Amino acid sequence: MARILCVLTGASYWTLKDGHRHPTGYWAEEFVAPYSAFKEAGHEITVATPGGVVPVIDVMSLQPRMAGGEENALAETAVIESAEELRHPVPLKDVRLEDYDAVYYPGGHGPMEDLAVDADSGMLLRRALASGKPLGIVCHAPAALLATRDEYGKTPFADYRMTGFCNEEEEGVGFAAKAKWLLEDELKKLPVDYSRGPAWESYTVNDRNLYTGQNPASSAALAQEIIKVLS
């Protein structure tokens, strides 16, 4: 049995460039698919959030049209309702990396609001990368890498091969023109060696101990890659 730290956004909204606060949180599939896979493999999961706040689900992710049908939406809802770990998150500032065997960051637009500027998350990511332990980050969660930059703008993730939610997908959900910044653009500025697959299809990239997925559809495959490493 391995211990996996699941770092979730604590944000309930995402501030757009016109100042509007769009309701958001974490994306259901990106938590549910890996959580279920990790549990089935016999691993223990701890949820952490900024300030230890109980994470909020992005309700749009549970709409049948976004969840792959009503049956999937109901199944994901059932997992979320049964996951006691979501009700008792630990504050990010209290996390001890040595207590865990792997770290996983699900997305949703929430990380663009809080994890992108969270110093505790930034420190955890730097330490996780240096530790050699599997570090999985999916969809919008790579926004958290922006908080790993030092006072000179340098990050240990520079030039790592990775992926994340692409501009085409952001356009597809109607937020590309409304966002203050786009994830693909900011990742390229870090700079990382960004690549992407077809929009909405599963696409993962592995570079050393860093495992990244492009979108919600990539989260299940990403979880399986981490499980293989932990086996």
PDB file of C-alpha atoms in Angstrom:
ATOM      1  CA  MET A   1       0.000   0.000   0.000  1.00  0.00           C
ATOM      2  CA  ALA A   2       1.252   3.449  -0.934  1.00  0.00           C
ATOM      3  CA  ARG A   3       0.182   6.790   0.470  1.00  0.00           C
ATOM      4  CA  ILE A   4      -0.882   9.300  -2.179  1.00  0.00           C
ATOM      5  CA  LEU A   5      -1.345  13.004  -1.540  1.00  0.00           C
ATOM      6  CA  CYS A   6      -4.132  14.519  -3.647  1.00  0.00           C
ATOM      7  CA  VAL A   7      -3.821  18.314  -3.802  1.00  0.00           C
ATOM      8  CA  LEU A   8      -7.083  20.026  -4.714  1.00  0.00           C
ATOM      9  CA  THR A   9      -7.959  23.636  -5.346  1.00  0.00           C
ATOM     10  CA  GLY A  10      -9.739  25.400  -2.518  1.00  0.00           C
ATOM     11  CA  ALA A  11     -11.231  28.001  -4.870  1.00  0.00           C
ATOM     12  CA  SER A  12     -14.966  28.205  -5.507  1.00  0.00           C
ATOM     13  CA  TYR A  13     -14.648  30.785  -8.298  1.00  0.00           C
ATOM     14  CA  TRP A  14     -12.295  31.871 -11.074  1.00  0.00           C
ATOM     15  CA  THR A  15     -11.823  35.590 -11.674  1.00  0.00           C
ATOM     16  CA  LEU A  16     -12.111  36.445 -15.363  1.00  0.00           C
ATOM     17  CA  LYS A  17     -10.421  39.441 -16.983  1.00  0.00           C
ATOM     18  CA  ASP A  18     -13.574  41.566 -16.717  1.00  0.00           C
ATOM     19  CA  GLY A  19     -13.665  40.929 -12.954  1.00  0.00           C
ATOM     20  CA  HIS A  20     -16.547  38.442 -13.094  1.00  0.00           C
ATOM     21  CA  ARG A  21     -16.233  35.576 -10.630  1.00  0.00           C
ATOM     22  CA  HIS A  22     -17.130  32.436 -12.527  1.00  0.00           C
ATOM     23  CA  PRO A  23     -18.229  29.585 -10.213  1.00  0.00           C
ATOM     24  CA  THR A  24     -15.780  26.699 -10.366  1.00  0.00           C
ATOM     25  CA  GLY A  25     -13.777  24.277  -8.222  1.00  0.00           C
ATOM     26  CA  TYR A  26     -12.207  20.905  -9.046  1.00  0.00           C
ATOM     27  CA  TRP A  27     -13.321  18.841 -12.042  1.00  0.00           C
ATOM     28  CA  ALA A  28     -15.213  15.680 -11.104  1.00  0.00           C
ATOM     29  CA  GLU A  29     -13.642  13.179 -13.510  1.00  0.00           C
ATOM     30  CA  GLU A  30     -10.127  14.336 -12.662  1.00  0.00           C
ATOM     31  CA  PHE A  31     -10.694  13.463  -9.019  1.00  0.00           C
ATOM     32  CA  VAL A  32     -13.017  10.493  -9.381  1.00  0.00           C
ATOM     33  CA  ALA A  33     -11.159   8.438 -12.009  1.00  0.00           C
ATOM     34  CA  PRO A  34      -7.752   8.511 -10.256  1.00  0.00           C
ATOM     35  CA  TYR A  35      -9.278   8.281  -6.773  1.00  0.00           C
ATOM     36  CA  SER A  36     -11.194   5.149  -7.769  1.00  0.00           C
ATOM     37  CA  ALA A  37      -8.139   3.627  -9.443  1.00  0.00           C
ATOM     38  CA  PHE A  38      -5.877   4.374  -6.488  1.00  0.00           C
ATOM     39  CA  LYS A  39      -8.408   2.905  -4.052  1.00  0.00           C
ATOM     40  CA  GLU A  40      -8.900  -0.206  -6.182  1.00  0.00           C
ATOM     41  CA  ALA A  41      -5.127  -0.710  -6.189  1.00  0.00           C
ATOM     42  CA  GLY A  42      -5.184  -0.632  -2.382  1.00  0.00           C
ATOM     43  CA  HIS A  43      -3.560   2.735  -1.878  1.00  0.00           C
ATOM     44  CA  GLU A  44      -4.364   5.308   0.811  1.00  0.00           C
ATOM     45  CA  ILE A  45      -5.319   8.848  -0.189  1.00  0.00           C
ATOM     46  CA  THR A  46      -5.009  12.106   1.727  1.00  0.00           C
ATOM     47  CA  VAL A  47      -6.586  15.285   0.362  1.00  0.00           C
ATOM     48  CA  ALA A  48      -4.871  18.632   0.926  1.00  0.00           C
ATOM     49  CA  THR A  49      -6.077  22.131   0.035  1.00  0.00           C
ATOM     50  CA  PRO A  50      -4.905  25.695   0.667  1.00  0.00           C
ATOM     51  CA  GLY A  51      -5.929  26.495   4.230  1.00  0.00           C
ATOM     52  CA  GLY A  52      -7.503  23.063   4.658  1.00  0.00           C
ATOM     53  CA  VAL A  53     -10.790  24.300   3.184  1.00  0.00           C
ATOM     54  CA  VAL A  54     -13.254  21.658   2.015  1.00  0.00           C
ATOM     55  CA  PRO A  55     -12.903  21.583  -1.789  1.00  0.00           C
ATOM     56  CA  VAL A  56     -15.814  22.535  -4.010  1.00  0.00           C
ATOM     57  CA  ILE A  57     -16.870  20.554  -7.060  1.00  0.00           C
ATOM     58  CA  ASP A  58     -17.314  22.411 -10.338  1.00  0.00           C
ATOM     59  CA  VAL A  59     -21.005  21.648 -10.871  1.00  0.00           C
ATOM     60  CA  MET A  60     -20.568  21.933 -14.637  1.00  0.00           C
ATOM     61  CA  SER A  61     -18.401  18.800 -14.514  1.00  0.00           C
ATOM     62  CA  LEU A  62     -21.367  16.784 -13.255  1.00  0.00           C
ATOM     63  CA  GLN A  63     -23.717  17.866 -16.022  1.00  0.00           C
ATOM     64  CA  PRO A  64     -24.481  14.815 -18.186  1.00  0.00           C
ATOM     65  CA  ARG A  65     -23.188  16.535 -21.337  1.00  0.00           C
ATOM     66  CA  MET A  66     -19.808  17.140 -19.655  1.00  0.00           C
ATOM     67  CA  ALA A  67     -19.633  13.865 -17.746  1.00  0.00           C
ATOM     68  CA  GLY A  68     -20.267  11.557 -20.688  1.00  0.00           C
ATOM     69  CA  GLY A  69     -23.921  10.938 -20.001  1.00  0.00           C
ATOM     70  CA  GLU A  70     -26.295  10.824 -17.064  1.00  0.00           C
ATOM     71  CA  GLU A  71     -25.143   7.392 -15.911  1.00  0.00           C
ATOM     72  CA  ASN A  72     -21.530   8.573 -15.639  1.00  0.00           C
ATOM     73  CA  ALA A  73     -22.609  11.764 -13.906  1.00  0.00           C
ATOM     74  CA  LEU A  74     -24.524   9.786 -11.289  1.00  0.00           C
ATOM     75  CA  ALA A  75     -21.616   7.382 -10.811  1.00  0.00           C
ATOM     76  CA  GLU A  76     -19.150  10.243 -10.308  1.00  0.00           C
ATOM     77  CA  THR A  77     -21.524  11.929  -7.874  1.00  0.00           C
ATOM     78  CA  ALA A  78     -21.743   8.721  -5.849  1.00  0.00           C
ATOM     79  CA  VAL A  79     -17.951   8.462  -5.574  1.00  0.00           C
ATOM     80  CA  ILE A  80     -17.643  12.089  -4.493  1.00  0.00           C
ATOM     81  CA  GLU A  81     -20.361  11.668  -1.885  1.00  0.00           C
ATOM     82  CA  SER A  82     -18.662   8.563  -0.470  1.00  0.00           C
ATOM     83  CA  ALA A  83     -15.112   9.969  -0.440  1.00  0.00           C
ATOM     84  CA  GLU A  84     -14.629  10.932   3.191  1.00  0.00           C
ATOM     85  CA  GLU A  85     -11.167  12.267   2.364  1.00  0.00           C
ATOM     86  CA  LEU A  86     -12.842  15.238   0.685  1.00  0.00           C
ATOM     87  CA  ARG A  87     -14.537  16.199   3.931  1.00  0.00           C
ATOM     88  CA  HIS A  88     -11.318  16.259   5.982  1.00  0.00           C
ATOM     89  CA  PRO A  89      -8.552  17.910   3.949  1.00  0.00           C
ATOM     90  CA  VAL A  90      -5.249  18.838   5.552  1.00  0.00           C
ATOM     91  CA  PRO A  91      -3.853  22.349   5.076  1.00  0.00           C
ATOM     92  CA  LEU A  92      -1.149  22.477   2.417  1.00  0.00           C
ATOM     93  CA  LYS A  93       1.185  24.262   4.802  1.00  0.00           C
ATOM     94  CA  ASP A  94       1.106  21.249   7.143  1.00  0.00           C
ATOM     95  CA  VAL A  95       1.915  18.639   4.494  1.00  0.00           C
ATOM     96  CA  ARG A  96       5.075  16.589   5.050  1.00  0.00           C
ATOM     97  CA  LEU A  97       6.200  15.203   1.720  1.00  0.00           C
ATOM     98  CA  GLU A  98       8.120  12.408   3.443  1.00  0.00           C
ATOM     99  CA  ASP A  99       4.770  10.963   4.589  1.00  0.00           C
ATOM    100  CA  TYR A 100       3.714  10.214   0.999  1.00  0.00           C
ATOM    101  CA  ASP A 101       4.838   8.010  -1.864  1.00  0.00           C
ATOM    102  CA  ALA A 102       3.265  10.054  -4.674  1.00  0.00           C
ATOM    103  CA  VAL A 103       1.571  13.405  -5.263  1.00  0.00           C
ATOM    104  CA  TYR A 104      -1.363  14.025  -7.587  1.00  0.00           C
ATOM    105  CA  TYR A 105      -2.962  17.344  -8.647  1.00  0.00           C
ATOM    106  CA  PRO A 106      -6.416  17.245 -10.344  1.00  0.00           C
ATOM    107  CA  GLY A 107      -7.584  20.274 -12.277  1.00  0.00           C
ATOM    108  CA  GLY A 108     -10.681  22.282 -12.963  1.00  0.00           C
ATOM    109  CA  HIS A 109     -10.438  26.052 -13.383  1.00  0.00           C
ATOM    110  CA  GLY A 110      -9.963  26.434  -9.613  1.00  0.00           C
ATOM    111  CA  PRO A 111      -6.147  26.006  -9.671  1.00  0.00           C
ATOM    112  CA  MET A 112      -5.905  29.045 -11.951  1.00  0.00           C
ATOM    113  CA  GLU A 113      -7.390  31.091  -9.106  1.00  0.00           C
ATOM    114  CA  ASP A 114      -5.474  29.811  -6.072  1.00  0.00           C
ATOM    115  CA  LEU A 115      -2.777  27.203  -6.725  1.00  0.00           C
ATOM    116  CA  ALA A 116      -1.182  29.368  -9.429  1.00  0.00           C
ATOM    117  CA  VAL A 117      -0.146  31.822  -6.700  1.00  0.00           C
ATOM    118  CA  ASP A 118       0.023  29.554  -3.635  1.00  0.00           C
ATOM    119  CA  ALA A 119       3.498  29.537  -2.073  1.00  0.00           C
ATOM    120  CA  ASP A 120       2.885  26.367  -0.039  1.00  0.00           C
ATOM    121  CA  SER A 121       1.857  24.496  -3.163  1.00  0.00           C
ATOM    122  CA  GLY A 122       4.836  25.904  -5.041  1.00  0.00           C
ATOM    123  CA  MET A 123       7.219  24.648  -2.368  1.00  0.00           C
ATOM    124  CA  LEU A 124       5.546  21.228  -2.317  1.00  0.00           C
ATOM    125  CA  LEU A 125       5.855  20.913  -6.093  1.00  0.00           C
ATOM    126  CA  ARG A 126       9.536  21.846  -6.058  1.00  0.00           C
ATOM    127  CA  ARG A 127      10.229  19.313  -3.320  1.00  0.00           C
ATOM    128  CA  ALA A 128       8.130  16.615  -4.988  1.00  0.00           C
ATOM    129  CA  LEU A 129       9.994  17.041  -8.262  1.00  0.00           C
ATOM    130  CA  ALA A 130      13.364  16.856  -6.499  1.00  0.00           C
ATOM    131  CA  SER A 131      12.314  13.805  -4.462  1.00  0.00           C
ATOM    132  CA  GLY A 132      11.957  11.503  -7.449  1.00  0.00           C
ATOM    133  CA  LYS A 133       8.518  10.407  -6.240  1.00  0.00           C
ATOM    134  CA  PRO A 134       5.776  10.194  -8.882  1.00  0.00           C
ATOM    135  CA  LEU A 135       4.185  13.607  -9.400  1.00  0.00           C
ATOM    136  CA  GLY A 136       0.975  13.630 -11.434  1.00  0.00           C
ATOM    137  CA  ILE A 137      -0.655  16.841 -12.663  1.00  0.00           C
ATOM    138  CA  VAL A 138      -3.641  17.001 -15.018  1.00  0.00           C
ATOM    139  CA  CYS A 139      -5.629  19.469 -17.133  1.00  0.00           C
ATOM    140  CA  HIS A 140      -5.662  22.964 -15.526  1.00  0.00           C
ATOM    141  CA  ALA A 141      -3.661  21.876 -12.470  1.00  0.00           C
ATOM    142  CA  PRO A 142      -0.316  22.659 -14.194  1.00  0.00           C
ATOM    143  CA  ALA A 143      -1.279  26.265 -13.432  1.00  0.00           C
ATOM    144  CA  ALA A 144       0.202  25.471 -10.017  1.00  0.00           C
ATOM    145  CA  LEU A 145       3.656  25.379 -11.634  1.00  0.00           C
ATOM    146  CA  LEU A 146       3.507  29.167 -11.946  1.00  0.00           C
ATOM    147  CA  ALA A 147       3.949  29.328  -8.157  1.00  0.00           C
ATOM    148  CA  THR A 148       7.223  27.370  -8.348  1.00  0.00           C
ATOM    149  CA  ARG A 149       9.131  30.338  -9.784  1.00  0.00           C
ATOM    150  CA  ASP A 150      11.727  31.996  -7.559  1.00  0.00           C
ATOM    151  CA  GLU A 151      12.437  35.717  -7.243  1.00  0.00           C
ATOM    152  CA  TYR A 152      14.338  35.564 -10.534  1.00  0.00           C
ATOM    153  CA  GLY A 153      11.473  33.873 -12.365  1.00  0.00           C
ATOM    154  CA  LYS A 154      13.265  30.525 -12.504  1.00  0.00           C
ATOM    155  CA  THR A 155      11.539  27.182 -11.934  1.00  0.00           C
ATOM    156  CA  PRO A 156      12.951  23.647 -11.587  1.00  0.00           C
ATOM    157  CA  PHE A 157      10.271  22.537 -14.065  1.00  0.00           C
ATOM    158  CA  ALA A 158      11.922  24.511 -16.868  1.00  0.00           C
ATOM    159  CA  ASP A 159      12.337  22.441 -20.038  1.00  0.00           C
ATOM    160  CA  TYR A 160      10.510  19.397 -18.638  1.00  0.00           C
ATOM    161  CA  ARG A 161       8.341  17.717 -21.244  1.00  0.00           C
ATOM    162  CA  MET A 162       4.705  18.065 -20.233  1.00  0.00           C
ATOM    163  CA  THR A 163       1.154  18.823 -21.297  1.00  0.00           C
ATOM    164  CA  GLY A 164      -1.927  20.577 -19.948  1.00  0.00           C
ATOM    165  CA  PHE A 165      -5.285  21.997 -21.037  1.00  0.00           C
ATOM    166  CA  CYS A 166      -4.692  23.519 -24.456  1.00  0.00           C
ATOM    167  CA  ASN A 167      -5.905  26.807 -25.936  1.00  0.00           C
ATOM    168  CA  GLU A 168      -8.156  25.000 -28.410  1.00  0.00           C
ATOM    169  CA  GLU A 169      -9.947  23.247 -25.550  1.00  0.00           C
ATOM    170  CA  GLU A 170     -10.300  26.515 -23.629  1.00  0.00           C
ATOM    171  CA  GLU A 171     -11.881  28.012 -26.725  1.00  0.00           C
ATOM    172  CA  GLY A 172     -14.147  24.997 -26.924  1.00  0.00           C
ATOM    173  CA  VAL A 173     -15.587  25.647 -23.464  1.00  0.00           C
ATOM    174  CA  GLY A 174     -15.982  29.353 -24.211  1.00  0.00           C
ATOM    175  CA  PHE A 175     -13.391  30.844 -21.864  1.00  0.00           C
ATOM    176  CA  ALA A 176     -10.397  31.608 -24.083  1.00  0.00           C
ATOM    177  CA  ALA A 177     -11.522  35.185 -24.762  1.00  0.00           C
ATOM    178  CA  LYS A 178     -12.640  35.752 -21.165  1.00  0.00           C
ATOM    179  CA  ALA A 179      -9.621  34.453 -19.237  1.00  0.00           C
ATOM    180  CA  LYS A 180      -6.896  36.711 -17.834  1.00  0.00           C
ATOM    181  CA  TRP A 181      -4.382  34.230 -19.228  1.00  0.00           C
ATOM    182  CA  LEU A 182      -4.365  30.856 -20.923  1.00  0.00           C
ATOM    183  CA  LEU A 183      -2.623  27.859 -19.417  1.00  0.00           C
ATOM    184  CA  GLU A 184      -0.890  26.690 -22.588  1.00  0.00           C
ATOM    185  CA  ASP A 185       0.588  30.163 -23.127  1.00  0.00           C
ATOM    186  CA  GLU A 186       1.859  30.476 -19.546  1.00  0.00           C
ATOM    187  CA  LEU A 187       3.415  27.015 -19.508  1.00  0.00           C
ATOM    188  CA  LYS A 188       5.361  27.848 -22.665  1.00  0.00           C
ATOM    189  CA  LYS A 189       6.631  31.034 -21.011  1.00  0.00           C
ATOM    190  CA  LEU A 190       8.037  29.198 -17.955  1.00  0.00           C
ATOM    191  CA  PRO A 191       9.385  27.669 -20.207  1.00  0.00           C
ATOM    192  CA  VAL A 192       8.430  23.989 -20.301  1.00  0.00           C
ATOM    193  CA  ASP A 193       8.591  21.700 -23.338  1.00  0.00           C
ATOM    194  CA  TYR A 194       4.840  21.731 -23.923  1.00  0.00           C
ATOM    195  CA  SER A 195       3.057  19.348 -26.259  1.00  0.00           C
ATOM    196  CA  ARG A 196      -0.578  18.360 -26.803  1.00  0.00           C
ATOM    197  CA  GLY A 197      -2.700  15.748 -28.486  1.00  0.00           C
ATOM    198  CA  PRO A 198      -6.070  16.060 -30.230  1.00  0.00           C
ATOM    199  CA  ALA A 199      -8.585  18.162 -28.289  1.00  0.00           C
ATOM    200  CA  TRP A 200     -10.597  16.215 -25.707  1.00  0.00           C
ATOM    201  CA  GLU A 201      -8.725  12.952 -26.287  1.00  0.00           C
ATOM    202  CA  SER A 202      -6.543  11.250 -23.696  1.00  0.00           C
ATOM    203  CA  TYR A 203      -2.935  12.456 -23.920  1.00  0.00           C
ATOM    204  CA  THR A 204      -0.243  12.031 -21.283  1.00  0.00           C
ATOM    205  CA  VAL A 205       3.431  12.938 -21.100  1.00  0.00           C
ATOM    206  CA  ASN A 206       6.050  11.433 -18.782  1.00  0.00           C
ATOM    207  CA  ASP A 207       9.421  13.069 -18.153  1.00  0.00           C
ATOM    208  CA  ARG A 208      11.436  11.533 -15.339  1.00  0.00           C
ATOM    209  CA  ASN A 209       9.123  11.522 -12.280  1.00  0.00           C
ATOM    210  CA  LEU A 210       6.698  14.083 -13.744  1.00  0.00           C
ATOM    211  CA  TYR A 211       3.451  12.718 -15.205  1.00  0.00           C
ATOM    212  CA  THR A 212       1.042  15.144 -16.863  1.00  0.00           C
ATOM    213  CA  GLY A 213      -2.324  14.801 -18.615  1.00  0.00           C
ATOM    214  CA  GLN A 214      -3.894  17.221 -21.071  1.00  0.00           C
ATOM    215  CA  ASN A 215      -7.566  17.139 -20.101  1.00  0.00           C
ATOM    216  CA  PRO A 216     -10.212  15.297 -18.058  1.00  0.00           C
ATOM    217  CA  ALA A 217     -10.109  12.321 -20.434  1.00  0.00           C
ATOM    218  CA  SER A 218      -6.416  11.898 -19.585  1.00  0.00           C
ATOM    219  CA  SER A 219      -6.863  11.486 -15.838  1.00  0.00           C
ATOM    220  CA  ALA A 220      -7.620   7.742 -15.814  1.00  0.00           C
ATOM    221  CA  ALA A 221      -4.587   6.927 -17.975  1.00  0.00           C
ATOM    222  CA  LEU A 222      -2.397   9.172 -15.839  1.00  0.00           C
ATOM    223  CA  ALA A 223      -3.515   7.367 -12.700  1.00  0.00           C
ATOM    224  CA  GLN A 224      -2.604   4.010 -14.215  1.00  0.00           C
ATOM    225  CA  GLU A 225       0.894   5.266 -15.022  1.00  0.00           C
ATOM    226  CA  ILE A 226       1.367   6.308 -11.393  1.00  0.00           C
ATOM    227  CA  ILE A 227      -0.010   2.980 -10.131  1.00  0.00           C
ATOM    228  CA  LYS A 228       2.528   1.103 -12.283  1.00  0.00           C
ATOM    229  CA  VAL A 229       5.380   3.070 -10.726  1.00  0.00           C
ATOM    230  CA  LEU A 230       4.087   2.380  -7.213  1.00  0.00           C
ATOM    231  CA  SER A 231       3.635  -1.356  -7.839  1.00  0.00           C
TER     232      SER A 231
END
